Coordinates of C-alpha atoms in Angstrom, one line a residue:
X112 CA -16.5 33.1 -105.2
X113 CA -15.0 35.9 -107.3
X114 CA -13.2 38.5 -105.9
X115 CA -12.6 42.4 -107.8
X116 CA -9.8 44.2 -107.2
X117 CA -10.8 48.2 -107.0
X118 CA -9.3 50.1 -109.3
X119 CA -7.4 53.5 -108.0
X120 CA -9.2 56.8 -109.1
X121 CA -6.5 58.5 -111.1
X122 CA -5.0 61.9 -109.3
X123 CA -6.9 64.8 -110.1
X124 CA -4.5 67.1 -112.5
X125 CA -4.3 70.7 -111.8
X126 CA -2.2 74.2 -113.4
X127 CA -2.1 77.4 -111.9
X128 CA -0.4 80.9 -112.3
X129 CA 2.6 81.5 -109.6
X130 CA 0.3 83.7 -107.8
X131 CA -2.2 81.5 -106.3
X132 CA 1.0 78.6 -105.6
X133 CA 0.9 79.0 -101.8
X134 CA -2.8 78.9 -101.6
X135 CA -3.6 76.3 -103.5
X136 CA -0.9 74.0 -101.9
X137 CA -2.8 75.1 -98.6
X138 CA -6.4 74.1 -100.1
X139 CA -5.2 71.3 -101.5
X140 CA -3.9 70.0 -98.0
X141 CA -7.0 70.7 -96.9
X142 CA -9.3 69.5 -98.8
X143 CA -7.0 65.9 -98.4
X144 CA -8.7 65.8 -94.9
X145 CA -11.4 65.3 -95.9
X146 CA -11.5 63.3 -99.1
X147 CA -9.5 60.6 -100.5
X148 CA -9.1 62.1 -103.7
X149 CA -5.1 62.7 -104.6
X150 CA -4.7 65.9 -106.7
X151 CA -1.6 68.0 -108.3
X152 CA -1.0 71.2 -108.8
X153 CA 1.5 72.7 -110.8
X154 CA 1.9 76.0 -110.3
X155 CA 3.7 77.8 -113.3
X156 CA 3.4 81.4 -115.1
X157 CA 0.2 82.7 -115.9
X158 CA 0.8 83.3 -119.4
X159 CA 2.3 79.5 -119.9
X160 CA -0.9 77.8 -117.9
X161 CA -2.9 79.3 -120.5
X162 CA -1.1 78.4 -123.6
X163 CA -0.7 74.8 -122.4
X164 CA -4.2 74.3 -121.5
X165 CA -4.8 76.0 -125.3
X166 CA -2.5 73.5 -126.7
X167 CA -4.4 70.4 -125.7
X168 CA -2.6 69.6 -122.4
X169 CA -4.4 67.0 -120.1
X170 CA -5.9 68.6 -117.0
X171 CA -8.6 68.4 -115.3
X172 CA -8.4 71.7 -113.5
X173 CA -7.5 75.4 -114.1
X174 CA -6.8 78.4 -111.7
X175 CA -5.5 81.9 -113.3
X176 CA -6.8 85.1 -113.6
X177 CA -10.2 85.7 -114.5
X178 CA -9.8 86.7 -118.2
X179 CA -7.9 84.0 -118.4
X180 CA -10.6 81.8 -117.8
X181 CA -12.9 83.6 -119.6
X182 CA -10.8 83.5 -122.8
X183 CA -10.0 79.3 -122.3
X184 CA -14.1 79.6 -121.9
X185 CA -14.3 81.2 -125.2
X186 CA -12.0 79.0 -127.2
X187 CA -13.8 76.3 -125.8
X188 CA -11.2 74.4 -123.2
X189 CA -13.1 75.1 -120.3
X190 CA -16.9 74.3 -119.1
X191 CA -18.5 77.6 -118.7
X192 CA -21.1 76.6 -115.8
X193 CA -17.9 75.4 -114.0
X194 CA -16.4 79.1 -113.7
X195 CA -16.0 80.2 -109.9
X196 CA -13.9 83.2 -108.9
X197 CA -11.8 82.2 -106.0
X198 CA -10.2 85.4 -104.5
X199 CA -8.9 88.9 -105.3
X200 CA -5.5 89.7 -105.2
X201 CA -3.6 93.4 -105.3
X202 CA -0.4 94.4 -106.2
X203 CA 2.7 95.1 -103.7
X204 CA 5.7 96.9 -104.0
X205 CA 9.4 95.9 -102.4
X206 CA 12.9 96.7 -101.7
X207 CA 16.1 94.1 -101.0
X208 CA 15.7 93.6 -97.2
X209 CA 18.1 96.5 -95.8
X210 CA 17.2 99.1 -97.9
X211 CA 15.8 102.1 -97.2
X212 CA 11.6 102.0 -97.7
X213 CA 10.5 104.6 -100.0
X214 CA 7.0 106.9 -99.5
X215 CA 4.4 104.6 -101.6
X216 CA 1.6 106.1 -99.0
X217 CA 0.1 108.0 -102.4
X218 CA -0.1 107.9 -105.9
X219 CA 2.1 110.7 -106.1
X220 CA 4.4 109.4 -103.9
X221 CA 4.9 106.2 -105.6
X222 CA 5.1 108.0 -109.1
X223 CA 8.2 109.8 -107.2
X224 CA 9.7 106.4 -106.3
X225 CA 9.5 104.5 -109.6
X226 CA 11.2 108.2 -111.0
X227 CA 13.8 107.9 -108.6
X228 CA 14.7 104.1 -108.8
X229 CA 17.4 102.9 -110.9
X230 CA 15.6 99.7 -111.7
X231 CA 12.0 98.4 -111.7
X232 CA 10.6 94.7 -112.2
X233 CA 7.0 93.3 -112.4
X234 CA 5.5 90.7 -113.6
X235 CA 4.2 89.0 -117.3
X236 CA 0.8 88.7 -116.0
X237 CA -2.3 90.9 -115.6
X238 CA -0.5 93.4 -112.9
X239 CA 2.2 93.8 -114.9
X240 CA -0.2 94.8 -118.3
X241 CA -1.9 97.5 -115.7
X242 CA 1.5 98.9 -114.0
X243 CA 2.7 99.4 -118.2
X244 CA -0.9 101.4 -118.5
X245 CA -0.7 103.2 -115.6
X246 CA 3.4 104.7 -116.1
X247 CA 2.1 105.6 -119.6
X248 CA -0.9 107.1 -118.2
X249 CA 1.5 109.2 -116.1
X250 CA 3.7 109.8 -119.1
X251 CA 6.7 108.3 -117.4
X252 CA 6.7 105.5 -119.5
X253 CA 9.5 106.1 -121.7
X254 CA 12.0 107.5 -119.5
X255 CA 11.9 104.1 -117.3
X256 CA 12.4 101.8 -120.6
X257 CA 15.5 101.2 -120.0
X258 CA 15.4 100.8 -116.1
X259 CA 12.6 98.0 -116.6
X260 CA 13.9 94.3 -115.8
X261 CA 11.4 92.1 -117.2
X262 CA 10.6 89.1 -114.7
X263 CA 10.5 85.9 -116.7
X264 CA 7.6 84.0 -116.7
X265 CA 7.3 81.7 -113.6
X266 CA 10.1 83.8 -111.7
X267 CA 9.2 85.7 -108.7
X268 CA 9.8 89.7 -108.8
X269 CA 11.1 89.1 -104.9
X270 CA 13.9 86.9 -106.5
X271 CA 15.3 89.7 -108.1
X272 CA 14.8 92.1 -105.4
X273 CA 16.7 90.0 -103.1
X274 CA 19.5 89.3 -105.9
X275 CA 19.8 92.9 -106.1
X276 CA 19.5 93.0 -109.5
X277 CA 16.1 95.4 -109.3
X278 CA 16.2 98.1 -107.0
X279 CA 12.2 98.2 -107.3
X280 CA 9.8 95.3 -107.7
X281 CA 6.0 95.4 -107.9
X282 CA 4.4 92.0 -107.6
X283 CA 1.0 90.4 -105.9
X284 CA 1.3 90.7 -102.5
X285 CA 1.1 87.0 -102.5
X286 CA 4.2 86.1 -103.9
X287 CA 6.2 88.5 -102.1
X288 CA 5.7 87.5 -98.6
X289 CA 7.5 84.2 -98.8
X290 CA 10.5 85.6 -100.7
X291 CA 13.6 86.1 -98.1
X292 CA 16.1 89.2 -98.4
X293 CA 13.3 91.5 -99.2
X294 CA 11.1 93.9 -97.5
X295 CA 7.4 94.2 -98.3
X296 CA 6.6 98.3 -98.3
X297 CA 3.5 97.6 -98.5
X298 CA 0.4 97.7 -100.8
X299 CA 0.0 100.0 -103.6
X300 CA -2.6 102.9 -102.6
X301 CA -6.1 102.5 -103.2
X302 CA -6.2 105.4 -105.9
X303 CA -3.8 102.6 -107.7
X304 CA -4.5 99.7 -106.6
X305 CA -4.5 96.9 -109.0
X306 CA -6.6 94.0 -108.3
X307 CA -6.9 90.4 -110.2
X308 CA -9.4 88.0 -109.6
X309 CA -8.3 84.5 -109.9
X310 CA -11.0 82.2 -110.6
X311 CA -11.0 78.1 -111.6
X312 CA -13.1 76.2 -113.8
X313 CA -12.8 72.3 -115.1
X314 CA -11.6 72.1 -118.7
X315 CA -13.8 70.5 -121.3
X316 CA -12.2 67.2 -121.5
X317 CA -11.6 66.5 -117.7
X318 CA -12.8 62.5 -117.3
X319 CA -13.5 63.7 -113.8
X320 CA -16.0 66.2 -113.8
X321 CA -17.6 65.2 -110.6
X322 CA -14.6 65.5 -108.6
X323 CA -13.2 68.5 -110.0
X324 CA -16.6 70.7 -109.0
X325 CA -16.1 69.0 -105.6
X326 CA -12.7 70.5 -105.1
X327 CA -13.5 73.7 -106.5
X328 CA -16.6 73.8 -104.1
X329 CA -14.3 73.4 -101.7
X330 CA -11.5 75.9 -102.5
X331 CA -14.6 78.5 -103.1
X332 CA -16.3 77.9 -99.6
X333 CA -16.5 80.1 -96.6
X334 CA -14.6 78.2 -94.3
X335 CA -11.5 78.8 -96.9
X336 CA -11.3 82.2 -96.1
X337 CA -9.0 82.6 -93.7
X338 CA -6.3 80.6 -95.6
X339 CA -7.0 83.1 -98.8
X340 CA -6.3 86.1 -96.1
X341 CA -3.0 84.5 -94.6
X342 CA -1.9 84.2 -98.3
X343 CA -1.9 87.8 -98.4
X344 CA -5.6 87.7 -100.6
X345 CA -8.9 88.9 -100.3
X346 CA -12.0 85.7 -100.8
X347 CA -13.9 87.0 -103.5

């Protein structure tokens, strides 16, 4: 009588933008309740997900903004039909922990507080495109050139908040709530508000298609909701 030996199913191989880290750690777990499928994540800047998936590297999955997608969609690394947004996610601003919370309850009052700061720090990604927009839209965008301490891709804004190297750092609200030795102010006004979707789709030469829409079934569901909402996100 022969006898077969089962053959593991290879890990499911994921990249996402810093943003949705926390989150997708939490699905993940999740998700590993209920399946026996093993999967990684790695979580790295926005900007860098993109180019690697651009350049060819192996993975089976994809979660960064939106356009982001849509553009991997477009130069033909990721499967269309496979698209699903995930949540929406808006911008926050903070202070090292200790310092005095400035008026950000208006969009006048936080175009006072960026004046008055001596340094300010957001992110390579989307937010950080729209908070450039919006300081030139108030015509404030060359005085605070030189106060502007670029984040590097893949480091938190919090990080250098709570370094005090950046008096003033606007980030996603969910990468600043697990950063200690700074305070969250709180949310950018509506009037301002900046908002990224983050959606996930299954590149083009994934060997597990089937698997990879079952996770991102999964991580789009209803009963994920409340993990999105304790990661400081909105389900979208």
């Amino acid at each position: 009588m022969q006898s077969s030996i089962s053959t593991p199913q290879p890990a499911l191989r994921g990249i996402s933008s810093m943003a949705t880290r926390q989150l997708l750690a939490d699905l993940v777990a999740a998700y590993a309740q209920r399946s026996d499928c093993a999967i990684t994540i790695e979580s790295v800047g926005g900007v860098d997900a993109a180019k690697r998936v651009q350049a060819g590297e192996p993975f089976d999955v994809v979660v960064v903004a939106s356009e982001a997608i849509d553009k991997l969609i477009a130069s033909g690394h990721i499967d269309a039909r496979s698209k699903v947004d995930l949540v929406h996610s808006g911008v926050a601003v903070a202070v090292r922990a200790g310092a005095k919370l400035p008026d950000i309850g208006s969009e006048d009052a936080v175009r006072q507080a960026v004046l008055a700061a001596r340094s300010i720090s957001y992110s390579t990604g989307p937010s950080g495109v729209a908070l450039v927009k919006l300081f030139e839209r108030w015509g404030i965008a060359d005085t605070l050139r030189e106060r502007i301490v670029q984040a590097p891709p893949g480091v938190p804004v919090g990080t250098l908040v709570a370094r005090g190297e950046v008096e003033l750092g606007f980030q996603q609200l969910s990468e600043l709530i697990h950063v200690q030795g700074i305070t969250v102010v709180g949310p950018l006004p509506p009037e301002i508000q900046i908002t990224t979707t983050f959606s996930a789709g299954i590149c083009t030469g994934s060997t597990q298609v089937s698997a990879a829409h079952d996770l991102l079934a999964f991580m789009a569901s209803v009963p994920t909701a409340d993990a999105k909402r304790r990661q400081g996100m909105q389900p979208a």
